[in-house]
Coordinates of C-alpha atoms in Angstrom, one line a residue:
R1 CA 24.0 9.0 145.6
T2 CA 22.3 5.6 145.8
T3 CA 21.1 4.2 142.5
R4 CA 17.4 3.2 142.7
L5 CA 17.9 0.3 140.3
V6 CA 20.2 -2.4 141.6
G7 CA 20.3 -4.2 138.2
L8 CA 18.8 -3.9 134.8
L9 CA 17.8 -6.4 132.2
L10 CA 17.3 -4.5 129.0
V11 CA 15.8 -6.5 126.1
A12 CA 15.3 -5.1 122.7
A13 CA 11.6 -4.9 121.7
G14 CA 12.1 -5.9 118.1
A15 CA 13.4 -4.4 114.9
V16 CA 15.5 -1.3 115.1
G17 CA 13.2 0.9 113.0
C18 CA 10.1 0.4 115.1
A19 CA 10.3 3.2 117.7
D20 CA 7.0 4.5 118.6
G21 CA 6.1 8.1 119.3
G22 CA 5.2 9.2 122.7
S23 CA 6.7 11.6 125.1
S24 CA 10.3 12.6 124.6
P25 CA 12.6 11.9 127.5
S26 CA 14.1 14.9 129.2
Q27 CA 17.5 16.0 128.0
P28 CA 20.2 15.5 130.6
S29 CA 22.6 18.3 131.4
P30 CA 25.9 18.1 129.7
G31 CA 28.2 15.6 131.5
D32 CA 25.3 14.3 133.7
G33 CA 25.8 10.5 134.1
V34 CA 28.3 10.3 131.4
T35 CA 31.3 7.9 131.6
P36 CA 34.0 9.3 129.3
S37 CA 35.9 7.0 127.0
A38 CA 39.5 6.3 127.8
A39 CA 40.7 7.7 124.4
G40 CA 39.3 11.2 125.2
G41 CA 36.9 11.2 122.2
P42 CA 33.5 9.5 121.8
A43 CA 33.7 5.8 122.3
P44 CA 32.3 3.3 119.7
F45 CA 29.5 2.5 122.1
Q46 CA 27.0 5.1 123.5
A47 CA 23.5 5.0 125.0
R48 CA 21.5 8.1 124.3
P49 CA 17.8 9.1 124.8
V50 CA 15.7 9.3 121.7
L51 CA 14.3 12.9 121.4
A52 CA 12.7 12.6 117.9
V53 CA 12.2 10.2 115.1
Q54 CA 12.4 11.3 111.4
G55 CA 9.0 11.3 109.7
R56 CA 7.0 11.2 112.9
D57 CA 4.9 14.1 114.2
L58 CA 7.6 16.1 115.8
D59 CA 6.9 17.8 119.1
A60 CA 9.7 20.3 118.6
A61 CA 9.0 22.1 121.9
G62 CA 12.3 22.2 123.7
L63 CA 14.3 21.0 120.7
E64 CA 16.8 23.2 118.9
P65 CA 15.1 24.3 115.6
G66 CA 18.3 23.8 113.6
L67 CA 18.6 20.1 114.7
V68 CA 14.9 19.5 113.9
R69 CA 15.5 20.9 110.4
R70 CA 18.6 18.7 110.0
L71 CA 16.6 15.7 111.1
E72 CA 13.8 16.4 108.6
T73 CA 16.3 16.6 105.8
L74 CA 18.6 13.8 106.9
D75 CA 19.1 11.2 104.1
C76 CA 20.2 8.0 105.8
L77 CA 20.3 6.0 102.6
R78 CA 22.8 8.4 100.9
K79 CA 24.9 9.9 103.7
A80 CA 24.4 8.4 107.1
P81 CA 26.5 9.7 110.1
T82 CA 29.4 7.3 110.7
A83 CA 30.8 8.4 114.1
N84 CA 29.4 9.1 117.5
A85 CA 29.1 12.8 118.6
P86 CA 30.8 14.1 121.7
T87 CA 29.0 13.0 124.8
A88 CA 27.5 16.4 125.8
E89 CA 26.1 17.1 122.4
A90 CA 22.9 15.9 120.7
M91 CA 23.4 14.0 117.5
L92 CA 21.7 12.8 114.4
A93 CA 21.9 9.1 113.7
C94 CA 20.5 6.5 111.4
D95 CA 19.6 2.9 111.9
T96 CA 20.6 0.1 109.5
R97 CA 17.2 0.3 107.8
G98 CA 17.5 4.0 106.9
A99 CA 15.4 5.6 109.7
G100 CA 16.7 8.9 111.2
F101 CA 16.8 9.9 114.8
L102 CA 17.6 12.9 116.9
L103 CA 19.4 11.7 120.1
G104 CA 20.1 13.6 123.3
P105 CA 23.5 13.8 125.0
A106 CA 25.1 10.4 125.8
G107 CA 24.1 8.9 129.1
V108 CA 26.9 6.3 128.6
D109 CA 30.0 6.7 126.5
G110 CA 32.1 3.5 126.4
G111 CA 32.8 1.2 129.3
V112 CA 32.3 -2.1 127.4
Q113 CA 34.2 -4.9 129.1
R114 CA 32.8 -7.8 126.9
A115 CA 30.4 -8.4 124.0
E116 CA 29.2 -11.9 123.5
V117 CA 27.0 -13.2 120.7
V118 CA 24.1 -15.3 122.0
E119 CA 21.4 -17.3 120.2
V120 CA 17.9 -16.1 121.0
R121 CA 14.4 -16.9 119.7
G122 CA 14.3 -15.6 116.1
G123 CA 18.0 -15.1 115.6
Y124 CA 21.0 -13.7 117.4
A125 CA 21.7 -10.9 119.8
V126 CA 24.7 -9.4 121.6
Q127 CA 25.0 -9.3 125.4
V128 CA 27.1 -6.4 126.4
G129 CA 28.9 -6.3 129.8
L130 CA 29.7 -2.8 131.0
D131 CA 32.1 -1.7 133.7
Q132 CA 30.6 -0.5 137.0
A133 CA 30.7 3.3 136.2
S134 CA 29.0 2.7 132.8
A135 CA 26.4 0.3 134.3
D136 CA 25.6 3.0 136.9
A137 CA 25.3 5.7 134.2
L138 CA 23.0 3.4 132.2
G139 CA 20.9 2.8 135.3
D140 CA 20.5 6.6 135.7
L141 CA 19.6 7.0 132.0
V142 CA 17.1 4.1 132.0
G143 CA 15.7 5.0 135.4
G144 CA 14.3 8.2 133.9
L145 CA 12.6 6.2 131.2
V146 CA 10.9 3.4 133.2
G147 CA 7.2 3.7 133.0
S148 CA 7.3 6.2 130.1
E149 CA 7.0 5.8 126.3
G150 CA 10.6 7.0 126.0
R151 CA 13.3 4.8 124.5
F152 CA 17.0 5.0 124.4
A153 CA 19.3 4.2 121.5
V154 CA 22.3 2.0 121.5
V155 CA 24.7 3.6 119.1
V156 CA 27.8 1.9 117.7
D157 CA 30.1 3.9 115.5
G158 CA 27.4 6.5 114.7
T159 CA 24.7 3.9 113.8
V160 CA 21.6 3.1 116.0
V161 CA 21.8 -0.7 116.4
D162 CA 18.9 -1.1 118.8
L163 CA 16.1 0.8 120.6
P164 CA 15.6 -1.1 123.8
R165 CA 12.8 -0.4 126.3
A166 CA 13.6 -0.1 129.9
A167 CA 12.4 -2.9 132.1
D168 CA 13.1 -3.8 135.7
G169 CA 15.0 -7.0 136.2
V170 CA 17.9 -8.6 137.9
G171 CA 21.6 -8.5 137.0
A172 CA 23.4 -5.9 134.9
V173 CA 23.0 -7.1 131.4
L174 CA 22.4 -5.1 128.2
Q175 CA 21.2 -7.3 125.4
V176 CA 20.9 -5.7 121.9
G177 CA 19.5 -7.2 118.8
G178 CA 17.4 -10.3 118.8
G179 CA 16.4 -10.8 115.1
W180 CA 19.9 -10.5 113.7
T181 CA 21.8 -13.1 111.6
R182 CA 24.9 -14.5 113.1
A183 CA 27.0 -12.4 110.8
E184 CA 25.2 -9.2 111.9
A185 CA 25.6 -10.1 115.6
D186 CA 29.3 -10.9 115.1
D187 CA 29.9 -7.5 113.3
V188 CA 28.3 -5.6 116.2
A189 CA 30.2 -7.6 118.8
A190 CA 33.5 -7.0 117.0
R191 CA 32.9 -3.3 116.9
L192 CA 32.2 -3.2 120.6
T193 CA 35.4 -4.9 121.7

């Protein structure tokens, strides 16, 4: 199968907690476009479609009612999830500011070859280099979101660290963050490598 997107440049659109509503991306079939981690369990890095955001008008159509109830009662400030779910399962996750998310099955699970801290306007970010299989899987995930209001979440160790928007570009670079301090960027990069 030929990937429609030769390369992607994914740049975070700002602060992690600023996801807008809009149409939910379709949920992939279990195992579709997933690159399994070498250890057999969920990798520290995953990319997942955002299905719902806590506190927003939930369009629960097509979502499992039990997961919607769990999202509505999720207390990110007291007991946030601390690990990624298996790739084929939906998961609840929190960002660093306490916002809760319902995320679809992972489109990418692992495959990080490098994570480099870079200085950008307004702070620091992390550029993530993925292996070819993970870059292709990310292209498939993002390809379904281009032109829609859908976002995907970059999840590291159970925490949503960024909510990039898909954009056409050149190269195969995933950049997360942008308004982080150097210490925050160093922490994320260390957890990815």
